[in-house]
């Protein structure tokens, strides 16, 4: 057995999962075509791709951005529709509230004050986590960053469901690549904690503990690459914020080592402007943009 060598070309595929494809619960209309191009890129360039890192969006049913976490402040057991925006002010005014029966998995109440900040705003008189107070503070912090308000998504990529699995054409190409190169796929799961969101594979939107803080180890592994190719779903969200976080911790003089594959990723419907701005920002920052067919032509 030999160790995988540093350097070379790393392919980073963000969230290539069934639920983001036609027929899935959060389908992106062009995702199947994107996936076919990714699969062809892998098969046609087996010896040119030295490492493959794949992220997996991985949620529980009772995640804070899923309908089942919430109920109307006026009518019990009425959940918000997908794509509802819940603001900090909505929760303060009682329009929406966390469902009273929510039980956090063992250990998830251990929010780290050194990461999250003061616990006074999110605990009751006995020092226990108060979910309504937490939701108010969470959405306040989310809005303070100026990027998002809390969006309620259709349930997607629930762990152990078919929608969580990698779309077949990419999975089959990955298996072939592994079998031919002797290298294993490096899997990175994100989104498991109930109480925060992780569009980026590198950190949560609002870190609450060390597990949801910036993943320096993953960044360090990516930095070993002579070339980093980025693709997957969705260009408006998880590819967008994953690459922004990578870039924030990447040496400015080496940004040309990063390539965004523009025809291997698409926007969530309704968020096309975010995807366009992302591409423009990456080009301005010195990241290469090209199509799959152009990747290894020079």
PDB file of C-alpha atoms in Angstrom:
ATOM      1  CA  UNK A   1       0.000   0.000   0.000  1.00  0.00           C
ATOM      2  CA  UNK A   2       1.214   3.507  -0.853  1.00  0.00           C
ATOM      3  CA  UNK A   3       0.110   6.855   0.513  1.00  0.00           C
ATOM      4  CA  UNK A   4      -1.807   9.255  -1.715  1.00  0.00           C
ATOM      5  CA  UNK A   5       0.692  11.850  -2.914  1.00  0.00           C
ATOM      6  CA  UNK A   6       0.230  15.554  -2.258  1.00  0.00           C
ATOM      7  CA  UNK A   7      -0.328  17.905  -5.148  1.00  0.00           C
ATOM      8  CA  UNK A   8      -1.961  17.025  -8.424  1.00  0.00           C
ATOM      9  CA  UNK A   9      -5.552  17.766  -9.378  1.00  0.00           C
ATOM     10  CA  UNK A  10      -8.364  17.521  -6.841  1.00  0.00           C
ATOM     11  CA  UNK A  11     -11.994  17.335  -7.970  1.00  0.00           C
ATOM     12  CA  UNK A  12     -14.386  18.756  -5.364  1.00  0.00           C
ATOM     13  CA  UNK A  13     -17.999  17.739  -6.029  1.00  0.00           C
ATOM     14  CA  UNK A  14     -20.487  19.525  -3.798  1.00  0.00           C
ATOM     15  CA  UNK A  15     -23.714  17.691  -2.879  1.00  0.00           C
ATOM     16  CA  UNK A  16     -24.304  15.572  -6.033  1.00  0.00           C
ATOM     17  CA  UNK A  17     -27.395  13.996  -4.457  1.00  0.00           C
ATOM     18  CA  UNK A  18     -30.699  12.685  -5.770  1.00  0.00           C
ATOM     19  CA  UNK A  19     -32.874  15.244  -3.994  1.00  0.00           C
ATOM     20  CA  UNK A  20     -31.272  18.061  -6.002  1.00  0.00           C
ATOM     21  CA  UNK A  21     -32.079  16.334  -9.288  1.00  0.00           C
ATOM     22  CA  UNK A  22     -35.340  16.066 -11.265  1.00  0.00           C
ATOM     23  CA  UNK A  23     -37.673  13.846  -9.265  1.00  0.00           C
ATOM     24  CA  UNK A  24     -36.087  14.935  -5.976  1.00  0.00           C
ATOM     25  CA  UNK A  25     -37.667  17.099  -3.319  1.00  0.00           C
ATOM     26  CA  UNK A  26     -35.516  20.174  -4.088  1.00  0.00           C
ATOM     27  CA  UNK A  27     -34.979  19.557  -7.771  1.00  0.00           C
ATOM     28  CA  UNK A  28     -32.775  21.743  -9.949  1.00  0.00           C
ATOM     29  CA  UNK A  29     -34.056  21.391 -13.527  1.00  0.00           C
ATOM     30  CA  UNK A  30     -30.633  21.160 -15.208  1.00  0.00           C
ATOM     31  CA  UNK A  31     -28.912  19.070 -12.541  1.00  0.00           C
ATOM     32  CA  UNK A  32     -29.072  15.841 -14.557  1.00  0.00           C
ATOM     33  CA  UNK A  33     -27.186  17.447 -17.450  1.00  0.00           C
ATOM     34  CA  UNK A  34     -24.635  18.863 -14.987  1.00  0.00           C
ATOM     35  CA  UNK A  35     -24.155  15.406 -13.498  1.00  0.00           C
ATOM     36  CA  UNK A  36     -23.632  13.745 -16.874  1.00  0.00           C
ATOM     37  CA  UNK A  37     -20.875  16.254 -17.644  1.00  0.00           C
ATOM     38  CA  UNK A  38     -19.239  15.607 -14.255  1.00  0.00           C
ATOM     39  CA  UNK A  39     -19.399  11.844 -14.816  1.00  0.00           C
ATOM     40  CA  UNK A  40     -17.900  12.202 -18.315  1.00  0.00           C
ATOM     41  CA  UNK A  41     -15.135  14.439 -16.922  1.00  0.00           C
ATOM     42  CA  UNK A  42     -14.202  11.741 -14.406  1.00  0.00           C
ATOM     43  CA  UNK A  43     -14.296   8.868 -16.912  1.00  0.00           C
ATOM     44  CA  UNK A  44     -12.384  10.738 -19.614  1.00  0.00           C
ATOM     45  CA  UNK A  45      -9.647  11.951 -17.269  1.00  0.00           C
ATOM     46  CA  UNK A  46      -9.109   9.123 -14.804  1.00  0.00           C
ATOM     47  CA  UNK A  47      -5.321   9.514 -14.694  1.00  0.00           C
ATOM     48  CA  UNK A  48      -5.439  13.303 -14.582  1.00  0.00           C
ATOM     49  CA  UNK A  49      -7.617  13.481 -11.466  1.00  0.00           C
ATOM     50  CA  UNK A  50      -5.521  12.597  -8.412  1.00  0.00           C
ATOM     51  CA  UNK A  51      -8.074  13.061  -5.622  1.00  0.00           C
ATOM     52  CA  UNK A  52     -11.857  13.331  -5.387  1.00  0.00           C
ATOM     53  CA  UNK A  53     -13.620  15.008  -2.453  1.00  0.00           C
ATOM     54  CA  UNK A  54     -17.413  14.738  -2.314  1.00  0.00           C
ATOM     55  CA  UNK A  55     -19.613  16.632   0.135  1.00  0.00           C
ATOM     56  CA  UNK A  56     -23.024  15.322   1.182  1.00  0.00           C
ATOM     57  CA  UNK A  57     -25.839  17.499   2.474  1.00  0.00           C
ATOM     58  CA  UNK A  58     -27.061  15.433   5.438  1.00  0.00           C
ATOM     59  CA  UNK A  59     -30.128  16.434   7.411  1.00  0.00           C
ATOM     60  CA  UNK A  60     -32.477  15.184  10.093  1.00  0.00           C
ATOM     61  CA  UNK A  61     -36.219  15.636   9.643  1.00  0.00           C
ATOM     62  CA  UNK A  62     -36.368  18.099  12.552  1.00  0.00           C
ATOM     63  CA  UNK A  63     -33.687  20.432  11.207  1.00  0.00           C
ATOM     64  CA  UNK A  64     -34.191  24.139  11.906  1.00  0.00           C
ATOM     65  CA  UNK A  65     -34.642  24.879   8.185  1.00  0.00           C
ATOM     66  CA  UNK A  66     -37.291  22.180   7.689  1.00  0.00           C
ATOM     67  CA  UNK A  67     -41.047  22.719   8.081  1.00  0.00           C
ATOM     68  CA  UNK A  68     -41.380  20.109  10.845  1.00  0.00           C
ATOM     69  CA  UNK A  69     -39.257  22.178  13.271  1.00  0.00           C
ATOM     70  CA  UNK A  70     -41.827  25.006  13.263  1.00  0.00           C
ATOM     71  CA  UNK A  71     -45.486  25.675  13.887  1.00  0.00           C
ATOM     72  CA  UNK A  72     -47.753  28.669  13.598  1.00  0.00           C
ATOM     73  CA  UNK A  73     -47.970  30.908  16.633  1.00  0.00           C
ATOM     74  CA  UNK A  74     -51.729  31.007  16.147  1.00  0.00           C
ATOM     75  CA  UNK A  75     -52.630  27.416  15.212  1.00  0.00           C
ATOM     76  CA  UNK A  76     -50.938  24.346  16.684  1.00  0.00           C
ATOM     77  CA  UNK A  77     -49.515  21.770  14.251  1.00  0.00           C
ATOM     78  CA  UNK A  78     -49.633  24.104  11.232  1.00  0.00           C
ATOM     79  CA  UNK A  79     -46.153  24.101   9.702  1.00  0.00           C
ATOM     80  CA  UNK A  80     -44.739  26.709   7.320  1.00  0.00           C
ATOM     81  CA  UNK A  81     -44.807  25.936   3.623  1.00  0.00           C
ATOM     82  CA  UNK A  82     -41.498  25.342   1.841  1.00  0.00           C
ATOM     83  CA  UNK A  83     -39.743  28.561   0.838  1.00  0.00           C
ATOM     84  CA  UNK A  84     -41.353  30.483   3.698  1.00  0.00           C
ATOM     85  CA  UNK A  85     -38.977  33.111   5.070  1.00  0.00           C
ATOM     86  CA  UNK A  86     -38.956  33.268   8.883  1.00  0.00           C
ATOM     87  CA  UNK A  87     -37.404  36.443  10.253  1.00  0.00           C
ATOM     88  CA  UNK A  88     -36.195  37.218  13.727  1.00  0.00           C
ATOM     89  CA  UNK A  89     -39.088  39.667  14.048  1.00  0.00           C
ATOM     90  CA  UNK A  90     -41.587  36.956  13.023  1.00  0.00           C
ATOM     91  CA  UNK A  91     -40.472  34.819  15.964  1.00  0.00           C
ATOM     92  CA  UNK A  92     -40.493  37.734  18.395  1.00  0.00           C
ATOM     93  CA  UNK A  93     -44.030  38.612  17.321  1.00  0.00           C
ATOM     94  CA  UNK A  94     -45.188  35.005  17.667  1.00  0.00           C
ATOM     95  CA  UNK A  95     -45.932  34.387  13.980  1.00  0.00           C
ATOM     96  CA  UNK A  96     -43.784  31.239  14.053  1.00  0.00           C
ATOM     97  CA  UNK A  97     -42.322  29.257  16.949  1.00  0.00           C
ATOM     98  CA  UNK A  98     -40.299  26.059  17.384  1.00  0.00           C
ATOM     99  CA  UNK A  99     -42.611  23.118  18.061  1.00  0.00           C
ATOM    100  CA  UNK A 100     -42.797  22.425  21.767  1.00  0.00           C
ATOM    101  CA  UNK A 101     -42.206  18.679  21.406  1.00  0.00           C
ATOM    102  CA  UNK A 102     -38.779  19.054  19.753  1.00  0.00           C
ATOM    103  CA  UNK A 103     -36.109  17.015  21.548  1.00  0.00           C
ATOM    104  CA  UNK A 104     -32.503  17.582  20.629  1.00  0.00           C
ATOM    105  CA  UNK A 105     -30.209  14.576  20.150  1.00  0.00           C
ATOM    106  CA  UNK A 106     -27.903  13.810  23.055  1.00  0.00           C
ATOM    107  CA  UNK A 107     -25.024  16.278  23.038  1.00  0.00           C
ATOM    108  CA  UNK A 108     -26.625  18.859  20.771  1.00  0.00           C
ATOM    109  CA  UNK A 109     -27.626  21.025  23.719  1.00  0.00           C
ATOM    110  CA  UNK A 110     -23.914  21.535  24.368  1.00  0.00           C
ATOM    111  CA  UNK A 111     -23.636  24.847  22.547  1.00  0.00           C
ATOM    112  CA  UNK A 112     -20.150  26.202  23.136  1.00  0.00           C
ATOM    113  CA  UNK A 113     -20.237  29.794  24.436  1.00  0.00           C
ATOM    114  CA  UNK A 114     -16.691  30.314  23.183  1.00  0.00           C
ATOM    115  CA  UNK A 115     -18.012  29.690  19.665  1.00  0.00           C
ATOM    116  CA  UNK A 116     -21.616  30.896  19.806  1.00  0.00           C
ATOM    117  CA  UNK A 117     -21.262  33.700  22.330  1.00  0.00           C
ATOM    118  CA  UNK A 118     -23.176  34.482  25.505  1.00  0.00           C
ATOM    119  CA  UNK A 119     -25.689  31.844  26.611  1.00  0.00           C
ATOM    120  CA  UNK A 120     -27.812  34.306  28.589  1.00  0.00           C
ATOM    121  CA  UNK A 121     -30.023  35.105  25.603  1.00  0.00           C
ATOM    122  CA  UNK A 122     -30.869  31.472  24.815  1.00  0.00           C
ATOM    123  CA  UNK A 123     -31.401  29.808  28.201  1.00  0.00           C
ATOM    124  CA  UNK A 124     -34.266  29.759  30.719  1.00  0.00           C
ATOM    125  CA  UNK A 125     -34.105  30.613  34.422  1.00  0.00           C
ATOM    126  CA  UNK A 126     -32.677  27.149  35.121  1.00  0.00           C
ATOM    127  CA  UNK A 127     -29.876  27.551  32.594  1.00  0.00           C
ATOM    128  CA  UNK A 128     -31.445  25.128  30.101  1.00  0.00           C
ATOM    129  CA  UNK A 129     -31.722  25.846  26.398  1.00  0.00           C
ATOM    130  CA  UNK A 130     -34.942  27.660  25.492  1.00  0.00           C
ATOM    131  CA  UNK A 131     -35.674  26.890  21.832  1.00  0.00           C
ATOM    132  CA  UNK A 132     -37.735  30.023  21.217  1.00  0.00           C
ATOM    133  CA  UNK A 133     -35.025  32.232  22.677  1.00  0.00           C
ATOM    134  CA  UNK A 134     -32.445  30.322  20.675  1.00  0.00           C
ATOM    135  CA  UNK A 135     -34.445  30.751  17.448  1.00  0.00           C
ATOM    136  CA  UNK A 136     -34.676  34.498  18.028  1.00  0.00           C
ATOM    137  CA  UNK A 137     -30.937  34.801  18.602  1.00  0.00           C
ATOM    138  CA  UNK A 138     -30.067  32.431  15.748  1.00  0.00           C
ATOM    139  CA  UNK A 139     -32.113  34.349  13.190  1.00  0.00           C
ATOM    140  CA  UNK A 140     -30.761  37.640  14.534  1.00  0.00           C
ATOM    141  CA  UNK A 141     -27.192  36.457  14.010  1.00  0.00           C
ATOM    142  CA  UNK A 142     -28.067  35.064  10.585  1.00  0.00           C
ATOM    143  CA  UNK A 143     -29.601  38.361   9.487  1.00  0.00           C
ATOM    144  CA  UNK A 144     -26.756  40.365  11.013  1.00  0.00           C
ATOM    145  CA  UNK A 145     -24.340  38.729   8.572  1.00  0.00           C
ATOM    146  CA  UNK A 146     -26.355  40.246   5.729  1.00  0.00           C
ATOM    147  CA  UNK A 147     -26.480  37.127   3.569  1.00  0.00           C
ATOM    148  CA  UNK A 148     -29.655  35.294   4.530  1.00  0.00           C
ATOM    149  CA  UNK A 149     -32.853  35.212   6.437  1.00  0.00           C
ATOM    150  CA  UNK A 150     -33.982  31.757   7.508  1.00  0.00           C
ATOM    151  CA  UNK A 151     -35.544  30.000   4.506  1.00  0.00           C
ATOM    152  CA  UNK A 152     -37.674  26.925   5.116  1.00  0.00           C
ATOM    153  CA  UNK A 153     -36.752  24.332   2.511  1.00  0.00           C
ATOM    154  CA  UNK A 154     -38.604  21.241   1.337  1.00  0.00           C
ATOM    155  CA  UNK A 155     -37.307  18.285   3.320  1.00  0.00           C
ATOM    156  CA  UNK A 156     -34.258  17.126   1.403  1.00  0.00           C
ATOM    157  CA  UNK A 157     -31.229  14.883   1.791  1.00  0.00           C
ATOM    158  CA  UNK A 158     -32.626  13.267   4.924  1.00  0.00           C
ATOM    159  CA  UNK A 159     -30.010  10.837   6.173  1.00  0.00           C
ATOM    160  CA  UNK A 160     -30.565   7.222   5.000  1.00  0.00           C
ATOM    161  CA  UNK A 161     -33.263   8.138   2.465  1.00  0.00           C
ATOM    162  CA  UNK A 162     -32.887   7.633  -1.301  1.00  0.00           C
ATOM    163  CA  UNK A 163     -32.703  11.409  -1.737  1.00  0.00           C
ATOM    164  CA  UNK A 164     -29.495  11.479   0.316  1.00  0.00           C
ATOM    165  CA  UNK A 165     -27.718   9.135  -2.084  1.00  0.00           C
ATOM    166  CA  UNK A 166     -25.346  10.278  -4.817  1.00  0.00           C
ATOM    167  CA  UNK A 167     -27.015  10.496  -8.224  1.00  0.00           C
ATOM    168  CA  UNK A 168     -26.309   7.214 -10.104  1.00  0.00           C
ATOM    169  CA  UNK A 169     -24.263   8.499 -13.050  1.00  0.00           C
ATOM    170  CA  UNK A 170     -21.755  10.241 -10.763  1.00  0.00           C
ATOM    171  CA  UNK A 171     -21.684   7.377  -8.256  1.00  0.00           C
ATOM    172  CA  UNK A 172     -20.875   4.885 -11.011  1.00  0.00           C
ATOM    173  CA  UNK A 173     -18.129   7.133 -12.410  1.00  0.00           C
ATOM    174  CA  UNK A 174     -16.644   7.534  -8.932  1.00  0.00           C
ATOM    175  CA  UNK A 175     -16.585   3.772  -8.404  1.00  0.00           C
ATOM    176  CA  UNK A 176     -14.808   3.284 -11.739  1.00  0.00           C
ATOM    177  CA  UNK A 177     -12.275   6.015 -10.895  1.00  0.00           C
ATOM    178  CA  UNK A 178     -11.544   4.443  -7.519  1.00  0.00           C
ATOM    179  CA  UNK A 179     -11.162   0.980  -9.001  1.00  0.00           C
ATOM    180  CA  UNK A 180      -8.766   2.181 -11.694  1.00  0.00           C
ATOM    181  CA  UNK A 181      -6.622   4.515  -9.581  1.00  0.00           C
ATOM    182  CA  UNK A 182      -6.468   2.699  -6.242  1.00  0.00           C
ATOM    183  CA  UNK A 183      -7.626   5.866  -4.498  1.00  0.00           C
ATOM    184  CA  UNK A 184     -10.690   6.222  -2.305  1.00  0.00           C
ATOM    185  CA  UNK A 185     -13.283   8.981  -2.433  1.00  0.00           C
ATOM    186  CA  UNK A 186     -12.951  11.463   0.442  1.00  0.00           C
ATOM    187  CA  UNK A 187     -16.476  11.982   1.817  1.00  0.00           C
ATOM    188  CA  UNK A 188     -17.447  15.085   3.807  1.00  0.00           C
ATOM    189  CA  UNK A 189     -20.894  15.236   5.422  1.00  0.00           C
ATOM    190  CA  UNK A 190     -22.469  18.564   6.361  1.00  0.00           C
ATOM    191  CA  UNK A 191     -25.734  19.771   7.826  1.00  0.00           C
ATOM    192  CA  UNK A 192     -26.334  17.177  10.555  1.00  0.00           C
ATOM    193  CA  UNK A 193     -26.716  19.503  13.583  1.00  0.00           C
ATOM    194  CA  UNK A 194     -30.366  20.488  14.041  1.00  0.00           C
ATOM    195  CA  UNK A 195     -29.792  24.032  15.232  1.00  0.00           C
ATOM    196  CA  UNK A 196     -27.749  25.629  12.444  1.00  0.00           C
ATOM    197  CA  UNK A 197     -27.470  25.614   8.672  1.00  0.00           C
ATOM    198  CA  UNK A 198     -24.452  24.677   6.565  1.00  0.00           C
ATOM    199  CA  UNK A 199     -24.609  25.855   2.986  1.00  0.00           C
ATOM    200  CA  UNK A 200     -20.835  25.770   2.966  1.00  0.00           C
ATOM    201  CA  UNK A 201     -18.993  22.490   3.440  1.00  0.00           C
ATOM    202  CA  UNK A 202     -16.370  24.381   5.458  1.00  0.00           C
ATOM    203  CA  UNK A 203     -18.495  25.880   8.247  1.00  0.00           C
ATOM    204  CA  UNK A 204     -22.012  26.565   9.452  1.00  0.00           C
ATOM    205  CA  UNK A 205     -23.710  29.879   8.709  1.00  0.00           C
ATOM    206  CA  UNK A 206     -23.905  30.433  12.470  1.00  0.00           C
ATOM    207  CA  UNK A 207     -21.283  28.255  14.196  1.00  0.00           C
ATOM    208  CA  UNK A 208     -22.489  26.927  17.550  1.00  0.00           C
ATOM    209  CA  UNK A 209     -19.654  24.552  18.546  1.00  0.00           C
ATOM    210  CA  UNK A 210     -16.302  23.310  17.294  1.00  0.00           C
ATOM    211  CA  UNK A 211     -18.030  20.766  15.024  1.00  0.00           C
ATOM    212  CA  UNK A 212     -19.727  23.574  13.111  1.00  0.00           C
ATOM    213  CA  UNK A 213     -16.756  25.960  13.062  1.00  0.00           C
ATOM    214  CA  UNK A 214     -14.383  26.317  10.132  1.00  0.00           C
ATOM    215  CA  UNK A 215     -12.994  22.925   9.051  1.00  0.00           C
ATOM    216  CA  UNK A 216      -9.330  23.780   8.895  1.00  0.00           C
ATOM    217  CA  UNK A 217      -8.362  20.155   8.320  1.00  0.00           C
ATOM    218  CA  UNK A 218     -10.477  19.991   5.158  1.00  0.00           C
ATOM    219  CA  UNK A 219      -9.094  23.323   3.964  1.00  0.00           C
ATOM    220  CA  UNK A 220      -5.538  22.128   4.584  1.00  0.00           C
ATOM    221  CA  UNK A 221      -6.171  19.011   2.492  1.00  0.00           C
ATOM    222  CA  UNK A 222      -7.528  21.111  -0.368  1.00  0.00           C
ATOM    223  CA  UNK A 223      -4.525  23.433  -0.141  1.00  0.00           C
ATOM    224  CA  UNK A 224      -2.257  20.499  -0.993  1.00  0.00           C
ATOM    225  CA  UNK A 225      -3.678  20.548  -4.528  1.00  0.00           C
ATOM    226  CA  UNK A 226      -1.782  21.930  -7.500  1.00  0.00           C
ATOM    227  CA  UNK A 227      -5.214  22.397  -9.065  1.00  0.00           C
ATOM    228  CA  UNK A 228      -8.677  22.397  -7.493  1.00  0.00           C
ATOM    229  CA  UNK A 229     -11.751  21.815  -9.676  1.00  0.00           C
ATOM    230  CA  UNK A 230     -15.105  22.751  -8.124  1.00  0.00           C
ATOM    231  CA  UNK A 231     -18.566  21.620  -9.264  1.00  0.00           C
ATOM    232  CA  UNK A 232     -21.864  20.208  -7.950  1.00  0.00           C
ATOM    233  CA  UNK A 233     -25.126  21.637  -6.620  1.00  0.00           C
ATOM    234  CA  UNK A 234     -26.298  24.237  -6.258  1.00  0.00           C
ATOM    235  CA  UNK A 235     -24.440  27.120  -7.862  1.00  0.00           C
ATOM    236  CA  UNK A 236     -26.659  29.582  -6.003  1.00  0.00           C
ATOM    237  CA  UNK A 237     -26.104  28.066  -2.564  1.00  0.00           C
ATOM    238  CA  UNK A 238     -23.784  25.259  -1.472  1.00  0.00           C
ATOM    239  CA  UNK A 239     -21.236  25.485  -4.302  1.00  0.00           C
ATOM    240  CA  UNK A 240     -21.358  29.255  -3.907  1.00  0.00           C
ATOM    241  CA  UNK A 241     -20.667  29.431  -0.187  1.00  0.00           C
ATOM    242  CA  UNK A 242     -18.288  26.470  -0.095  1.00  0.00           C
ATOM    243  CA  UNK A 243     -16.022  28.102  -2.665  1.00  0.00           C
ATOM    244  CA  UNK A 244     -16.291  31.510  -0.992  1.00  0.00           C
ATOM    245  CA  UNK A 245     -15.074  29.971   2.279  1.00  0.00           C
ATOM    246  CA  UNK A 246     -12.250  28.135   0.512  1.00  0.00           C
ATOM    247  CA  UNK A 247     -11.191  31.351  -1.189  1.00  0.00           C
ATOM    248  CA  UNK A 248     -11.235  33.321   2.074  1.00  0.00           C
ATOM    249  CA  UNK A 249      -8.527  30.976   3.412  1.00  0.00           C
ATOM    250  CA  UNK A 250      -6.563  30.457   0.184  1.00  0.00           C
ATOM    251  CA  UNK A 251      -3.340  32.364  -0.570  1.00  0.00           C
ATOM    252  CA  UNK A 252      -4.248  35.232  -2.887  1.00  0.00           C
ATOM    253  CA  UNK A 253      -1.258  34.548  -5.115  1.00  0.00           C
ATOM    254  CA  UNK A 254      -2.478  30.958  -5.692  1.00  0.00           C
ATOM    255  CA  UNK A 255      -6.112  31.638  -6.601  1.00  0.00           C
ATOM    256  CA  UNK A 256      -5.423  30.707 -10.210  1.00  0.00           C
ATOM    257  CA  UNK A 257      -5.065  27.110  -9.002  1.00  0.00           C
ATOM    258  CA  UNK A 258      -8.851  27.035  -8.451  1.00  0.00           C
ATOM    259  CA  UNK A 259     -11.257  26.382 -11.334  1.00  0.00           C
ATOM    260  CA  UNK A 260     -15.050  26.633 -11.197  1.00  0.00           C
ATOM    261  CA  UNK A 261     -16.672  24.329 -13.755  1.00  0.00           C
ATOM    262  CA  UNK A 262     -19.471  26.562 -14.998  1.00  0.00           C
ATOM    263  CA  UNK A 263     -21.519  23.901 -16.815  1.00  0.00           C
ATOM    264  CA  UNK A 264     -21.344  21.383 -13.954  1.00  0.00           C
ATOM    265  CA  UNK A 265     -23.531  23.336 -11.538  1.00  0.00           C
ATOM    266  CA  UNK A 266     -26.865  25.189 -11.705  1.00  0.00           C
ATOM    267  CA  UNK A 267     -28.976  27.497  -9.544  1.00  0.00           C
ATOM    268  CA  UNK A 268     -31.966  26.610  -7.404  1.00  0.00           C
ATOM    269  CA  UNK A 269     -34.969  27.982  -9.344  1.00  0.00           C
ATOM    270  CA  UNK A 270     -35.628  31.560  -8.280  1.00  0.00           C
ATOM    271  CA  UNK A 271     -32.023  32.127  -7.186  1.00  0.00           C
ATOM    272  CA  UNK A 272     -30.418  32.598 -10.598  1.00  0.00           C
ATOM    273  CA  UNK A 273     -29.182  36.097  -9.730  1.00  0.00           C
ATOM    274  CA  UNK A 274     -27.203  34.687  -6.790  1.00  0.00           C
ATOM    275  CA  UNK A 275     -25.517  32.206  -9.120  1.00  0.00           C
ATOM    276  CA  UNK A 276     -24.634  34.926 -11.628  1.00  0.00           C
ATOM    277  CA  UNK A 277     -23.183  37.147  -8.903  1.00  0.00           C
ATOM    278  CA  UNK A 278     -21.186  34.190  -7.589  1.00  0.00           C
ATOM    279  CA  UNK A 279     -19.594  33.570 -10.993  1.00  0.00           C
ATOM    280  CA  UNK A 280     -18.825  37.277 -11.402  1.00  0.00           C
ATOM    281  CA  UNK A 281     -17.289  37.472  -7.920  1.00  0.00           C
ATOM    282  CA  UNK A 282     -15.128  34.411  -8.503  1.00  0.00           C
ATOM    283  CA  UNK A 283     -13.848  35.730 -11.833  1.00  0.00           C
ATOM    284  CA  UNK A 284     -13.014  39.073 -10.208  1.00  0.00           C
ATOM    285  CA  UNK A 285     -11.192  37.268  -7.384  1.00  0.00           C
ATOM    286  CA  UNK A 286      -8.881  35.449  -9.794  1.00  0.00           C
ATOM    287  CA  UNK A 287     -10.587  32.046  -9.913  1.00  0.00           C
ATOM    288  CA  UNK A 288     -10.585  30.350 -13.337  1.00  0.00           C
ATOM    289  CA  UNK A 289     -13.950  29.666 -14.950  1.00  0.00           C
ATOM    290  CA  UNK A 290     -14.315  27.052 -17.667  1.00  0.00           C
ATOM    291  CA  UNK A 291     -16.574  24.290 -18.926  1.00  0.00           C
ATOM    292  CA  UNK A 292     -16.003  20.586 -18.327  1.00  0.00           C
ATOM    293  CA  UNK A 293     -14.776  20.030 -21.885  1.00  0.00           C
ATOM    294  CA  UNK A 294     -12.159  22.799 -21.500  1.00  0.00           C
ATOM    295  CA  UNK A 295     -10.760  21.535 -18.192  1.00  0.00           C
ATOM    296  CA  UNK A 296      -7.881  19.421 -19.484  1.00  0.00           C
ATOM    297  CA  UNK A 297      -7.440  20.848 -22.989  1.00  0.00           C
ATOM    298  CA  UNK A 298      -4.576  23.209 -22.255  1.00  0.00           C
TER     299      UNK A 298
END
